[in-house]
mmCIF file of C-alpha atoms in Angstrom:
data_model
loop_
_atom_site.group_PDB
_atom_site.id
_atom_site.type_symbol
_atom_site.label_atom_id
_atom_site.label_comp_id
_atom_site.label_asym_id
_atom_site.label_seq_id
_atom_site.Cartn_x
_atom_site.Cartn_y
_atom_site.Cartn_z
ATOM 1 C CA UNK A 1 -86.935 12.527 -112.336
ATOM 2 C CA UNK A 2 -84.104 12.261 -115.244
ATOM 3 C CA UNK A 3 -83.062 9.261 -116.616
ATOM 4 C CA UNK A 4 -79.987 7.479 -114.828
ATOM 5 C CA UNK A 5 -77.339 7.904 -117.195
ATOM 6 C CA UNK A 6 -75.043 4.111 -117.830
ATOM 7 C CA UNK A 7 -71.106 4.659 -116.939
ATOM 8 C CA UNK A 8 -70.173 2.675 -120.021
ATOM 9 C CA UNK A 9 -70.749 2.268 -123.819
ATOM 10 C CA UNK A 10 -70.736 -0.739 -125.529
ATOM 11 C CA UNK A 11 -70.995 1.228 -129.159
ATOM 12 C CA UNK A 12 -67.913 3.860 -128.060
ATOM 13 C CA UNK A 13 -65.622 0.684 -126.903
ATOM 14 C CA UNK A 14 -66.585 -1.295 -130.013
ATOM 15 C CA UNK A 15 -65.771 2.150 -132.324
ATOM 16 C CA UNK A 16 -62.321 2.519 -130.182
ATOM 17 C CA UNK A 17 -61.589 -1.041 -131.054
ATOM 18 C CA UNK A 18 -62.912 -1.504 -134.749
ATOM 19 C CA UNK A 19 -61.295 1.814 -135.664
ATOM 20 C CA UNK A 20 -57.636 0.898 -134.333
ATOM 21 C CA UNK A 21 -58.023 -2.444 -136.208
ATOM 22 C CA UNK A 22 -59.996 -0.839 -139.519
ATOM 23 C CA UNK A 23 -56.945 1.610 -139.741
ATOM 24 C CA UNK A 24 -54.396 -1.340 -139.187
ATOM 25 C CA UNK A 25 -56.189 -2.989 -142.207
ATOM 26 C CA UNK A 26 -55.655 0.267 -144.267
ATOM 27 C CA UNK A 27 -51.845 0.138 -143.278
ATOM 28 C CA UNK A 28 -52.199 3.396 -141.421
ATOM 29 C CA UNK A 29 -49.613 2.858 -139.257
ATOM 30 C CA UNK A 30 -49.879 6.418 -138.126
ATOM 31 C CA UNK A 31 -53.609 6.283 -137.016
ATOM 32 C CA UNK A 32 -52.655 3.412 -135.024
ATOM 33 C CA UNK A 33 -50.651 4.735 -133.209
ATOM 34 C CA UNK A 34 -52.427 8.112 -132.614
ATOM 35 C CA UNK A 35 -55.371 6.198 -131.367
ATOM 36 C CA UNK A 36 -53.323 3.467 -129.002
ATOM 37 C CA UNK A 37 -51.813 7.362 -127.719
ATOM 38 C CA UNK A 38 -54.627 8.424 -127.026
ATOM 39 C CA UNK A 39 -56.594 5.488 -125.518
ATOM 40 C CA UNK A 40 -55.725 3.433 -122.225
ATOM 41 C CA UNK A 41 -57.536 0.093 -121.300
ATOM 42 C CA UNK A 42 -58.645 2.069 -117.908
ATOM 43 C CA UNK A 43 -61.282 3.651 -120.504
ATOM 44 C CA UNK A 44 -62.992 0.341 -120.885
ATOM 45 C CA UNK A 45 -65.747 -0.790 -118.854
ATOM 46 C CA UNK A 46 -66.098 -3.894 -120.210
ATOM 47 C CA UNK A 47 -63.290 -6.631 -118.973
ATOM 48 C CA UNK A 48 -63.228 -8.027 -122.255
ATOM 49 C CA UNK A 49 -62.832 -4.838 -124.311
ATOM 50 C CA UNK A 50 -60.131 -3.896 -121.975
ATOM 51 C CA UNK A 51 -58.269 -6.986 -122.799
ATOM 52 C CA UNK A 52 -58.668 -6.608 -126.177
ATOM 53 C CA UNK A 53 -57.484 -2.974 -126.079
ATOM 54 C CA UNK A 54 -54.398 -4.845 -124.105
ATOM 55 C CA UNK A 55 -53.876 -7.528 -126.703
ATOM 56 C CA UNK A 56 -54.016 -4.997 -129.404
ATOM 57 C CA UNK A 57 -51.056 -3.047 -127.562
ATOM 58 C CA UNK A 58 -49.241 -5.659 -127.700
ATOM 59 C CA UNK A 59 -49.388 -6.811 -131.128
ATOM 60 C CA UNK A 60 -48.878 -3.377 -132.003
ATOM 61 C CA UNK A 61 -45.519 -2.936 -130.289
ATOM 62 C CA UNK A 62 -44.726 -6.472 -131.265
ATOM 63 C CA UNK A 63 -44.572 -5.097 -134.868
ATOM 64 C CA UNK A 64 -47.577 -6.784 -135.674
ATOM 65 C CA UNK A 65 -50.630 -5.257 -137.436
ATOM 66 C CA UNK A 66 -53.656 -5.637 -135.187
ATOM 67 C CA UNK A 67 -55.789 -7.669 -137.145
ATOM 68 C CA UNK A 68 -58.800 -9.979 -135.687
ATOM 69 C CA UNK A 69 -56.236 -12.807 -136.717
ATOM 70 C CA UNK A 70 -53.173 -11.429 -135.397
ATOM 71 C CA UNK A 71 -54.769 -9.846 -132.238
ATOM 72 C CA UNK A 72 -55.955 -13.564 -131.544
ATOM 73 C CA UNK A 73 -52.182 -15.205 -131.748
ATOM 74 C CA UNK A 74 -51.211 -12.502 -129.300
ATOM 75 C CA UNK A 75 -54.256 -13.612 -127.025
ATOM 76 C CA UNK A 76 -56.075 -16.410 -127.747
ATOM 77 C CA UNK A 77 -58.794 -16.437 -125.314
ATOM 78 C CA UNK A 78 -60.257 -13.292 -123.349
ATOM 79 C CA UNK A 79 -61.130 -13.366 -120.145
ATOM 80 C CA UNK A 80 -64.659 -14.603 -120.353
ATOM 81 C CA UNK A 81 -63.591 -17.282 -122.264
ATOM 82 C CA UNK A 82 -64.449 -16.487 -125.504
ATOM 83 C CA UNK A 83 -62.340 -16.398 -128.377
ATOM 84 C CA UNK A 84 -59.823 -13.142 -129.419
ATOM 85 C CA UNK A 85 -60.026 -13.639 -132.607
ATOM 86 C CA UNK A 86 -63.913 -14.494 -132.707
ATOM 87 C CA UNK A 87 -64.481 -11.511 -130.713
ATOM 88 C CA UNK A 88 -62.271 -9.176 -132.398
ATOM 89 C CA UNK A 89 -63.630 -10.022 -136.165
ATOM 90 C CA UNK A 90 -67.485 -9.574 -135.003
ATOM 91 C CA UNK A 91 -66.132 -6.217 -133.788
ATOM 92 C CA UNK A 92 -63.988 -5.140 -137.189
ATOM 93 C CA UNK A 93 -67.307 -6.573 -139.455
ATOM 94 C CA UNK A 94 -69.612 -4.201 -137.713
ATOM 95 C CA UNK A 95 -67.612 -0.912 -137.437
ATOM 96 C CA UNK A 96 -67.961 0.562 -140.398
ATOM 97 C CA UNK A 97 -65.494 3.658 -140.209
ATOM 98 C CA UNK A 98 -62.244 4.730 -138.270
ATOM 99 C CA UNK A 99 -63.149 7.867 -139.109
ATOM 100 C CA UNK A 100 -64.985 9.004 -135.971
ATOM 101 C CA UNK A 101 -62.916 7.325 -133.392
ATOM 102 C CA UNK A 102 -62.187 10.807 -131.682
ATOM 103 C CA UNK A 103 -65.267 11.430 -130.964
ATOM 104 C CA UNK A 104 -65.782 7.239 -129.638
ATOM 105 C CA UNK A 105 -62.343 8.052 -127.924
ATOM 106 C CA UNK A 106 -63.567 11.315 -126.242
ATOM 107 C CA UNK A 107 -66.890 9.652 -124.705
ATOM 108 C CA UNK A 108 -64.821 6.334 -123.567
ATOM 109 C CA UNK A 109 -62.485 8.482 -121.808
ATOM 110 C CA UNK A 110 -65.338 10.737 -120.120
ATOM 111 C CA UNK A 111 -67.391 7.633 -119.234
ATOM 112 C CA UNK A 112 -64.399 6.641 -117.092
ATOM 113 C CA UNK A 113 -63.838 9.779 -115.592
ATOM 114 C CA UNK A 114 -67.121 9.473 -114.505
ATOM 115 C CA UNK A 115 -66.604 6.001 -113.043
ATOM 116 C CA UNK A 116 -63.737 7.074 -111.226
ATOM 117 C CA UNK A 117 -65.971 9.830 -109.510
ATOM 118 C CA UNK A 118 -68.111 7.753 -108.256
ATOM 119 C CA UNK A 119 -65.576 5.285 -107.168
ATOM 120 C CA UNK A 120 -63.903 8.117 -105.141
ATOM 121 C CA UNK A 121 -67.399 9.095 -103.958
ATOM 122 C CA UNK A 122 -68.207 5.706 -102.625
ATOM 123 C CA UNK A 123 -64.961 5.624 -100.515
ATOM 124 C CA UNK A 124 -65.420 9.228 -99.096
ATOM 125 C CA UNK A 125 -68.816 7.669 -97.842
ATOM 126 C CA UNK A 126 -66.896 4.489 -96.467
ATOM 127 C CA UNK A 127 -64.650 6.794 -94.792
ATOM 128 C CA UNK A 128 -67.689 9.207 -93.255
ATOM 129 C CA UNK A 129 -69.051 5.992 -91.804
ATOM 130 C CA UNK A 130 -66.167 5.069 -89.445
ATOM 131 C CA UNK A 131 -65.437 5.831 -86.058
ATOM 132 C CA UNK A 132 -62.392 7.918 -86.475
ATOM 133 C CA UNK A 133 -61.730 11.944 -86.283
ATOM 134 C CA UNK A 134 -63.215 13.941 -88.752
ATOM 135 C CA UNK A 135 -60.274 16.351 -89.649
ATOM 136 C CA UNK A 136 -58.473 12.430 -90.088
ATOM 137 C CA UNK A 137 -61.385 11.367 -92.638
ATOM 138 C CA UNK A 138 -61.251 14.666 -94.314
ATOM 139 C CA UNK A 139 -57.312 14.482 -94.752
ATOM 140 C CA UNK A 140 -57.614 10.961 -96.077
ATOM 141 C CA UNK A 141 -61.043 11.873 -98.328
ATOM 142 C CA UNK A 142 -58.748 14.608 -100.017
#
């Protein structure tokens, strides 16, 4: 039997983040934005990561760069609890590149594809399991 493959990466949401903030450092405004175009908090699995994502959209369209320090005035705490900025800086020290962020970008993004299939899945089998019509389940499964 294969090995069950995880719906989420830890090191592709990290990349995502560290390289938006690594090429905010570097003033490229332009990879910024390319990679906040190309991104969407739905991609992250993590609730954190997600927010972080969030906080550095709004910094961003504040004007602001999306530093660990500027990301943390825009949201100080994340939803666990733990600090923006803490969070943000352990994430910017240990990317070392923005260079590859397409390719952290393109697994993110197929990771939650992949979530949303089986999200979709489990409610088609909700549905199958109730005492209604079939051609009514298989309207509402589609």
């Amino acid at each position: 039997m294969s090995e069950r493959r995880e719906l989420y990466s830890l090191e592709a949401e990290h990349g995502v983040l560290g390289a938006v903030m690594l090429a905010s450092l570097r003033k490229d405004d332009g990879l910024v934005e390319q990679i906040l175009g190309e991104v969407d908090s739905g991609d992250f699995f993590i609730e954190d990561n997600a927010a972080l994502f969030l906080a550095i959209e709004d910094s961003s369209s504040e004007g602001m760069p999306v530093d660990p320090v500027t990301v943390g005035i825009t949201r100080r705490l994340l939803p666990s609890g733990e600090s923006t900025l803490a969070y943000a800086g352990e994430i910017s020290k240990n990317v070392p590149s923005a260079a590859n962020w397409k390719v952290y970008a393109k697994h993110l993004h197929g990771l939650a594809v992949l979530r949303q299939v089986v999200a979709a899945a489990s409610t088609v089998h909700e549905l199958a399991h109730e005492n209604r019509p079939v051609p009514e389940i298989v309207a509402q499964a589609q």
